[in-house]
């Protein structure tokens, strides 16, 4: 379910200190019935097992395949456009206590881990269009359980990056996020 940006910005997340120069683009919640305050690691494990890119729906896999093909043809995803070249990795400005929570190696996802705590985690990605952070947080829900929240933080690369974000918005809202919601909620139920 889509949430207002304040559902992310008003929480005391550690990411706020690291990503002041990023805009909050999207905030979504994912139902996790029966989840308690200490279940965030279990949710992350369920997402890794049942929620990875290989397990996405056909329309989402097709959209990503098209995006990666366009990126290859137009040079959007070249190494010189990514982390450590065009942009400084967020991990480089992360305090040692947070940096020590992950090894920084990718797990097959296009996102690179920044940190992982008992109630929040951050991963980043950069290319010629945007530098983005996927922030995951664990919050109490209105029914006494806890739920997963995902915030997408972005720093578009100039006018081109802003145009790109505007062009992909309908695909994110109509296809990607609804499919991701079904996938991650199913991963929680099936864990």
C-alpha positions as protocol buffer text, in pm:
chain_id: "A"
residue {
  index: 1
  type: UNK
  ca { x: 0 y: 0 z: 0 }
}
residue {
  index: 2
  type: UNK
  ca { x: 132 y: 343 z: -93 }
}
residue {
  index: 3
  type: UNK
  ca { x: 190 y: 574 z: 202 }
}
residue {
  index: 4
  type: UNK
  ca { x: 255 y: 948 z: 230 }
}
residue {
  index: 5
  type: UNK
  ca { x: 622 y: 1049 z: 232 }
}
residue {
  index: 6
  type: UNK
  ca { x: 588 y: 1154 z: 595 }
}
residue {
  index: 7
  type: UNK
  ca { x: 543 y: 786 z: 690 }
}
residue {
  index: 8
  type: UNK
  ca { x: 916 y: 765 z: 623 }
}
residue {
  index: 9
  type: UNK
  ca { x: 1045 y: 1115 z: 692 }
}
residue {
  index: 10
  type: UNK
  ca { x: 889 y: 1142 z: 1039 }
}
residue {
  index: 11
  type: UNK
  ca { x: 1046 y: 821 z: 1169 }
}
residue {
  index: 12
  type: UNK
  ca { x: 1382 y: 833 z: 1351 }
}
residue {
  index: 13
  type: UNK
  ca { x: 1573 y: 629 z: 1093 }
}
residue {
  index: 14
  type: UNK
  ca { x: 1953 y: 637 z: 1076 }
}
residue {
  index: 15
  type: UNK
  ca { x: 1930 y: 685 z: 699 }
}
residue {
  index: 16
  type: UNK
  ca { x: 1817 y: 1046 z: 747 }
}
residue {
  index: 17
  type: UNK
  ca { x: 2165 y: 1149 z: 864 }
}
residue {
  index: 18
  type: UNK
  ca { x: 2331 y: 979 z: 566 }
}
residue {
  index: 19
  type: UNK
  ca { x: 2096 y: 1076 z: 285 }
}
residue {
  index: 20
  type: UNK
  ca { x: 2006 y: 1441 z: 347 }
}
residue {
  index: 21
  type: UNK
  ca { x: 2077 y: 1515 z: -20 }
}
residue {
  index: 22
  type: UNK
  ca { x: 1828 y: 1251 z: -144 }
}
residue {
  index: 23
  type: UNK
  ca { x: 1457 y: 1303 z: -211 }
}
residue {
  index: 24
  type: UNK
  ca { x: 1195 y: 1063 z: -76 }
}
residue {
  index: 25
  type: UNK
  ca { x: 1032 y: 938 z: -394 }
}
residue {
  index: 26
  type: UNK
  ca { x: 802 y: 655 z: -280 }
}
residue {
  index: 27
  type: UNK
  ca { x: 693 y: 495 z: 49 }
}
residue {
  index: 28
  type: UNK
  ca { x: 510 y: 162 z: 62 }
}
residue {
  index: 29
  type: UNK
  ca { x: 395 y: -71 z: 338 }
}
residue {
  index: 30
  type: UNK
  ca { x: 379 y: -449 z: 324 }
}
residue {
  index: 31
  type: UNK
  ca { x: 152 y: -657 z: 546 }
}
residue {
  index: 32
  type: UNK
  ca { x: 324 y: -908 z: 772 }
}
residue {
  index: 33
  type: UNK
  ca { x: 50 y: -1065 z: 986 }
}
residue {
  index: 34
  type: UNK
  ca { x: 167 y: -1190 z: 1324 }
}
residue {
  index: 35
  type: UNK
  ca { x: 502 y: -1011 z: 1301 }
}
residue {
  index: 36
  type: UNK
  ca { x: 660 y: -896 z: 1623 }
}
residue {
  index: 37
  type: UNK
  ca { x: 915 y: -627 z: 1703 }
}
residue {
  index: 38
  type: UNK
  ca { x: 1211 y: -865 z: 1661 }
}
residue {
  index: 39
  type: UNK
  ca { x: 1104 y: -1019 z: 1329 }
}
residue {
  index: 40
  type: UNK
  ca { x: 1279 y: -781 z: 1088 }
}
residue {
  index: 41
  type: UNK
  ca { x: 1571 y: -1024 z: 1030 }
}
residue {
  index: 42
  type: UNK
  ca { x: 1317 y: -1298 z: 958 }
}
residue {
  index: 43
  type: UNK
  ca { x: 1146 y: -1072 z: 704 }
}
residue {
  index: 44
  type: UNK
  ca { x: 1476 y: -992 z: 533 }
}
residue {
  index: 45
  type: UNK
  ca { x: 1560 y: -1364 z: 518 }
}
residue {
  index: 46
  type: UNK
  ca { x: 1215 y: -1440 z: 372 }
}
residue {
  index: 47
  type: UNK
  ca { x: 1264 y: -1167 z: 111 }
}
residue {
  index: 48
  type: UNK
  ca { x: 1603 y: -1309 z: 12 }
}
residue {
  index: 49
  type: UNK
  ca { x: 1459 y: -1659 z: -17 }
}
residue {
  index: 50
  type: UNK
  ca { x: 1124 y: -1592 z: -183 }
}
residue {
  index: 51
  type: UNK
  ca { x: 1138 y: -1232 z: -289 }
}
residue {
  index: 52
  type: UNK
  ca { x: 1440 y: -1204 z: -515 }
}
residue {
  index: 53
  type: UNK
  ca { x: 1448 y: -1077 z: -870 }
}
residue {
  index: 54
  type: UNK
  ca { x: 1426 y: -1430 z: -1012 }
}
residue {
  index: 55
  type: UNK
  ca { x: 1092 y: -1480 z: -836 }
}
residue {
  index: 56
  type: UNK
  ca { x: 923 y: -1171 z: -977 }
}
residue {
  index: 57
  type: UNK
  ca { x: 616 y: -1190 z: -1195 }
}
residue {
  index: 58
  type: UNK
  ca { x: 654 y: -1212 z: -1573 }
}
residue {
  index: 59
  type: UNK
  ca { x: 548 y: -848 z: -1634 }
}
residue {
  index: 60
  type: UNK
  ca { x: 806 y: -722 z: -1383 }
}
residue {
  index: 61
  type: UNK
  ca { x: 1082 y: -944 z: -1524 }
}
residue {
  index: 62
  type: UNK
  ca { x: 992 y: -819 z: -1873 }
}
residue {
  index: 63
  type: UNK
  ca { x: 1005 y: -453 z: -1764 }
}
residue {
  index: 64
  type: UNK
  ca { x: 1344 y: -504 z: -1601 }
}
residue {
  index: 65
  type: UNK
  ca { x: 1475 y: -693 z: -1906 }
}
residue {
  index: 66
  type: UNK
  ca { x: 1370 y: -402 z: -2128 }
}
residue {
  index: 67
  type: UNK
  ca { x: 1527 y: -153 z: -1886 }
}
residue {
  index: 68
  type: UNK
  ca { x: 1858 y: -343 z: -1870 }
}
residue {
  index: 69
  type: UNK
  ca { x: 1865 y: -375 z: -2252 }
}
residue {
  index: 70
  type: UNK
  ca { x: 1804 y: -1 z: -2294 }
}
residue {
  index: 71
  type: UNK
  ca { x: 2068 y: 67 z: -2030 }
}
residue {
  index: 72
  type: UNK
  ca { x: 2320 y: -148 z: -2216 }
}
residue {
  index: 73
  type: UNK
  ca { x: 2240 y: 10 z: -2553 }
}
residue {
  index: 74
  type: UNK
  ca { x: 2249 y: 368 z: -2424 }
}
residue {
  index: 75
  type: UNK
  ca { x: 2534 y: 324 z: -2177 }
}
residue {
  index: 76
  type: UNK
  ca { x: 2327 y: 404 z: -1867 }
}
residue {
  index: 77
  type: UNK
  ca { x: 2469 y: 118 z: -1662 }
}
residue {
  index: 78
  type: UNK
  ca { x: 2839 y: 125 z: -1747 }
}
residue {
  index: 79
  type: UNK
  ca { x: 3078 y: 95 z: -1454 }
}
residue {
  index: 80
  type: UNK
  ca { x: 3187 y: 457 z: -1498 }
}
residue {
  index: 81
  type: UNK
  ca { x: 2826 y: 565 z: -1436 }
}
residue {
  index: 82
  type: UNK
  ca { x: 2788 y: 379 z: -1107 }
}
residue {
  index: 83
  type: UNK
  ca { x: 2900 y: 365 z: -747 }
}
residue {
  index: 84
  type: UNK
  ca { x: 3257 y: 469 z: -683 }
}
residue {
  index: 85
  type: UNK
  ca { x: 3294 y: 643 z: -1018 }
}
residue {
  index: 86
  type: UNK
  ca { x: 3010 y: 884 z: -1106 }
}
residue {
  index: 87
  type: UNK
  ca { x: 2885 y: 893 z: -748 }
}
residue {
  index: 88
  type: UNK
  ca { x: 3046 y: 836 z: -411 }
}
residue {
  index: 89
  type: UNK
  ca { x: 2890 y: 529 z: -249 }
}
residue {
  index: 90
  type: UNK
  ca { x: 2671 y: 608 z: 49 }
}
residue {
  index: 91
  type: UNK
  ca { x: 2869 y: 338 z: 228 }
}
residue {
  index: 92
  type: UNK
  ca { x: 3176 y: 568 z: 213 }
}
residue {
  index: 93
  type: UNK
  ca { x: 3003 y: 824 z: 436 }
}
residue {
  index: 94
  type: UNK
  ca { x: 2851 y: 564 z: 669 }
}
residue {
  index: 95
  type: UNK
  ca { x: 2980 y: 564 z: 1028 }
}
residue {
  index: 96
  type: UNK
  ca { x: 3192 y: 262 z: 1123 }
}
residue {
  index: 97
  type: UNK
  ca { x: 2921 y: 114 z: 1348 }
}
residue {
  index: 98
  type: UNK
  ca { x: 2682 y: 95 z: 1051 }
}
residue {
  index: 99
  type: UNK
  ca { x: 2944 y: -4 z: 793 }
}
residue {
  index: 100
  type: UNK
  ca { x: 3037 y: -306 z: 1006 }
}
residue {
  index: 101
  type: UNK
  ca { x: 2681 y: -449 z: 981 }
}
residue {
  index: 102
  type: UNK
  ca { x: 2728 y: -568 z: 619 }
}
residue {
  index: 103
  type: UNK
  ca { x: 3024 y: -664 z: 406 }
}
residue {
  index: 104
  type: UNK
  ca { x: 2920 y: -446 z: 110 }
}
residue {
  index: 105
  type: UNK
  ca { x: 2918 y: -735 z: -137 }
}
residue {
  index: 106
  type: UNK
  ca { x: 2622 y: -775 z: -369 }
}
residue {
  index: 107
  type: UNK
  ca { x: 2403 y: -1085 z: -328 }
}
residue {
  index: 108
  type: UNK
  ca { x: 2293 y: -1102 z: -691 }
}
residue {
  index: 109
  type: UNK
  ca { x: 2065 y: -802 z: -656 }
}
residue {
  index: 110
  type: UNK
  ca { x: 2154 y: -488 z: -850 }
}
residue {
  index: 111
  type: UNK
  ca { x: 2159 y: -309 z: -513 }
}
residue {
  index: 112
  type: UNK
  ca { x: 2468 y: -291 z: -290 }
}
residue {
  index: 113
  type: UNK
  ca { x: 2416 y: -325 z: 89 }
}
residue {
  index: 114
  type: UNK
  ca { x: 2491 y: -13 z: 293 }
}
residue {
  index: 115
  type: UNK
  ca { x: 2388 y: -129 z: 642 }
}
residue {
  index: 116
  type: UNK
  ca { x: 2149 y: -362 z: 823 }
}
residue {
  index: 117
  type: UNK
  ca { x: 2015 y: -306 z: 1175 }
}
residue {
  index: 118
  type: UNK
  ca { x: 1749 y: -489 z: 1380 }
}
residue {
  index: 119
  type: UNK
  ca { x: 1478 y: -250 z: 1249 }
}
residue {
  index: 120
  type: UNK
  ca { x: 1612 y: -93 z: 928 }
}
residue {
  index: 121
  type: UNK
  ca { x: 1836 y: -165 z: 630 }
}
residue {
  index: 122
  type: UNK
  ca { x: 1960 y: 31 z: 331 }
}
residue {
  index: 123
  type: UNK
  ca { x: 2085 y: -71 z: -14 }
}
residue {
  index: 124
  type: UNK
  ca { x: 2197 y: 156 z: -298 }
}
residue {
  index: 125
  type: UNK
  ca { x: 2229 y: 163 z: -674 }
}
residue {
  index: 126
  type: UNK
  ca { x: 2369 y: 421 z: -913 }
}
residue {
  index: 127
  type: UNK
  ca { x: 2373 y: 455 z: -1289 }
}
residue {
  index: 128
  type: UNK
  ca { x: 2363 y: 737 z: -1543 }
}
residue {
  index: 129
  type: UNK
  ca { x: 1998 y: 818 z: -1456 }
}
residue {
  index: 130
  type: UNK
  ca { x: 1990 y: 824 z: -1077 }
}
residue {
  index: 131
  type: UNK
  ca { x: 2159 y: 739 z: -747 }
}
residue {
  index: 132
  type: UNK
  ca { x: 1896 y: 560 z: -541 }
}
residue {
  index: 133
  type: UNK
  ca { x: 1856 y: 405 z: -198 }
}
residue {
  index: 134
  type: UNK
  ca { x: 1608 y: 136 z: -106 }
}
residue {
  index: 135
  type: UNK
  ca { x: 1542 y: 180 z: 266 }
}
residue {
  index: 136
  type: UNK
  ca { x: 1357 y: -96 z: 449 }
}
residue {
  index: 137
  type: UNK
  ca { x: 1216 y: -34 z: 795 }
}
residue {
  index: 138
  type: UNK
  ca { x: 1024 y: -233 z: 1054 }
}
residue {
  index: 139
  type: UNK
  ca { x: 744 y: -42 z: 1227 }
}
residue {
  index: 140
  type: UNK
  ca { x: 446 y: -115 z: 1452 }
}
residue {
  index: 141
  type: UNK
  ca { x: 123 y: -138 z: 1256 }
}
residue {
  index: 142
  type: UNK
  ca { x: -214 y: -23 z: 1378 }
}
residue {
  index: 143
  type: UNK
  ca { x: -326 y: -376 z: 1473 }
}
residue {
  index: 144
  type: UNK
  ca { x: -46 y: -454 z: 1719 }
}
residue {
  index: 145
  type: UNK
  ca { x: 172 y: -638 z: 1468 }
}
residue {
  index: 146
  type: UNK
  ca { x: 472 y: -498 z: 1285 }
}
residue {
  index: 147
  type: UNK
  ca { x: 500 y: -429 z: 913 }
}
residue {
  index: 148
  type: UNK
  ca { x: 766 y: -375 z: 653 }
}
residue {
  index: 149
  type: UNK
  ca { x: 804 y: -30 z: 503 }
}
residue {
  index: 150
  type: UNK
  ca { x: 1005 y: 49 z: 193 }
}
residue {
  index: 151
  type: UNK
  ca { x: 1113 y: 399 z: 103 }
}
residue {
  index: 152
  type: UNK
  ca { x: 1279 y: 480 z: -226 }
}
residue {
  index: 153
  type: UNK
  ca { x: 1518 y: 774 z: -193 }
}
residue {
  index: 154
  type: UNK
  ca { x: 1659 y: 928 z: -509 }
}
residue {
  index: 155
  type: UNK
  ca { x: 1911 y: 1176 z: -634 }
}
residue {
  index: 156
  type: UNK
  ca { x: 1832 y: 1211 z: -1007 }
}
residue {
  index: 157
  type: UNK
  ca { x: 2124 y: 1280 z: -1240 }
}
residue {
  index: 158
  type: UNK
  ca { x: 2023 y: 1622 z: -1376 }
}
residue {
  index: 159
  type: UNK
  ca { x: 1728 y: 1691 z: -1604 }
}
residue {
  index: 160
  type: UNK
  ca { x: 1771 y: 1357 z: -1776 }
}
residue {
  index: 161
  type: UNK
  ca { x: 1741 y: 1173 z: -1443 }
}
residue {
  index: 162
  type: UNK
  ca { x: 1428 y: 1369 z: -1348 }
}
residue {
  index: 163
  type: UNK
  ca { x: 1271 y: 1296 z: -1686 }
}
residue {
  index: 164
  type: UNK
  ca { x: 1361 y: 928 z: -1651 }
}
residue {
  index: 165
  type: UNK
  ca { x: 1200 y: 911 z: -1305 }
}
residue {
  index: 166
  type: UNK
  ca { x: 884 y: 1078 z: -1438 }
}
residue {
  index: 167
  type: UNK
  ca { x: 865 y: 839 z: -1734 }
}
residue {
  index: 168
  type: UNK
  ca { x: 899 y: 524 z: -1524 }
}
residue {
  index: 169
  type: UNK
  ca { x: 654 y: 638 z: -1250 }
}
residue {
  index: 170
  type: UNK
  ca { x: 345 y: 478 z: -1410 }
}
residue {
  index: 171
  type: UNK
  ca { x: 530 y: 147 z: -1448 }
}
residue {
  index: 172
  type: UNK
  ca { x: 642 y: 158 z: -1084 }
}
residue {
  index: 173
  type: UNK
  ca { x: 293 y: 235 z: -951 }
}
residue {
  index: 174
  type: UNK
  ca { x: 89 y: 12 z: -1181 }
}
residue {
  index: 175
  type: UNK
  ca { x: 315 y: -291 z: -1224 }
}
residue {
  index: 176
  type: UNK
  ca { x: 635 y: -305 z: -1018 }
}
residue {
  index: 177
  type: UNK
  ca { x: 519 y: -203 z: -669 }
}
residue {
  index: 178
  type: UNK
  ca { x: 193 y: -404 z: -673 }
}
residue {
  index: 179
  type: UNK
  ca { x: 385 y: -714 z: -788 }
}
residue {
  index: 180
  type: UNK
  ca { x: 657 y: -652 z: -529 }
}
residue {
  index: 181
  type: UNK
  ca { x: 389 y: -618 z: -261 }
}
residue {
  index: 182
  type: UNK
  ca { x: 236 y: -954 z: -353 }
}
residue {
  index: 183
  type: UNK
  ca { x: 578 y: -1116 z: -371 }
}
residue {
  index: 184
  type: UNK
  ca { x: 713 y: -987 z: -38 }
}
residue {
  index: 185
  type: UNK
  ca { x: 387 y: -1047 z: 148 }
}
residue {
  index: 186
  type: UNK
  ca { x: 381 y: -1403 z: 10 }
}
residue {
  index: 187
  type: UNK
  ca { x: 746 y: -1447 z: 115 }
}
residue {
  index: 188
  type: UNK
  ca { x: 646 y: -1349 z: 471 }
}
residue {
  index: 189
  type: UNK
  ca { x: 352 y: -1593 z: 477 }
}
residue {
  index: 190
  type: UNK
  ca { x: 563 y: -1877 z: 329 }
}
residue {
  index: 191
  type: UNK
  ca { x: 871 y: -1832 z: 548 }
}
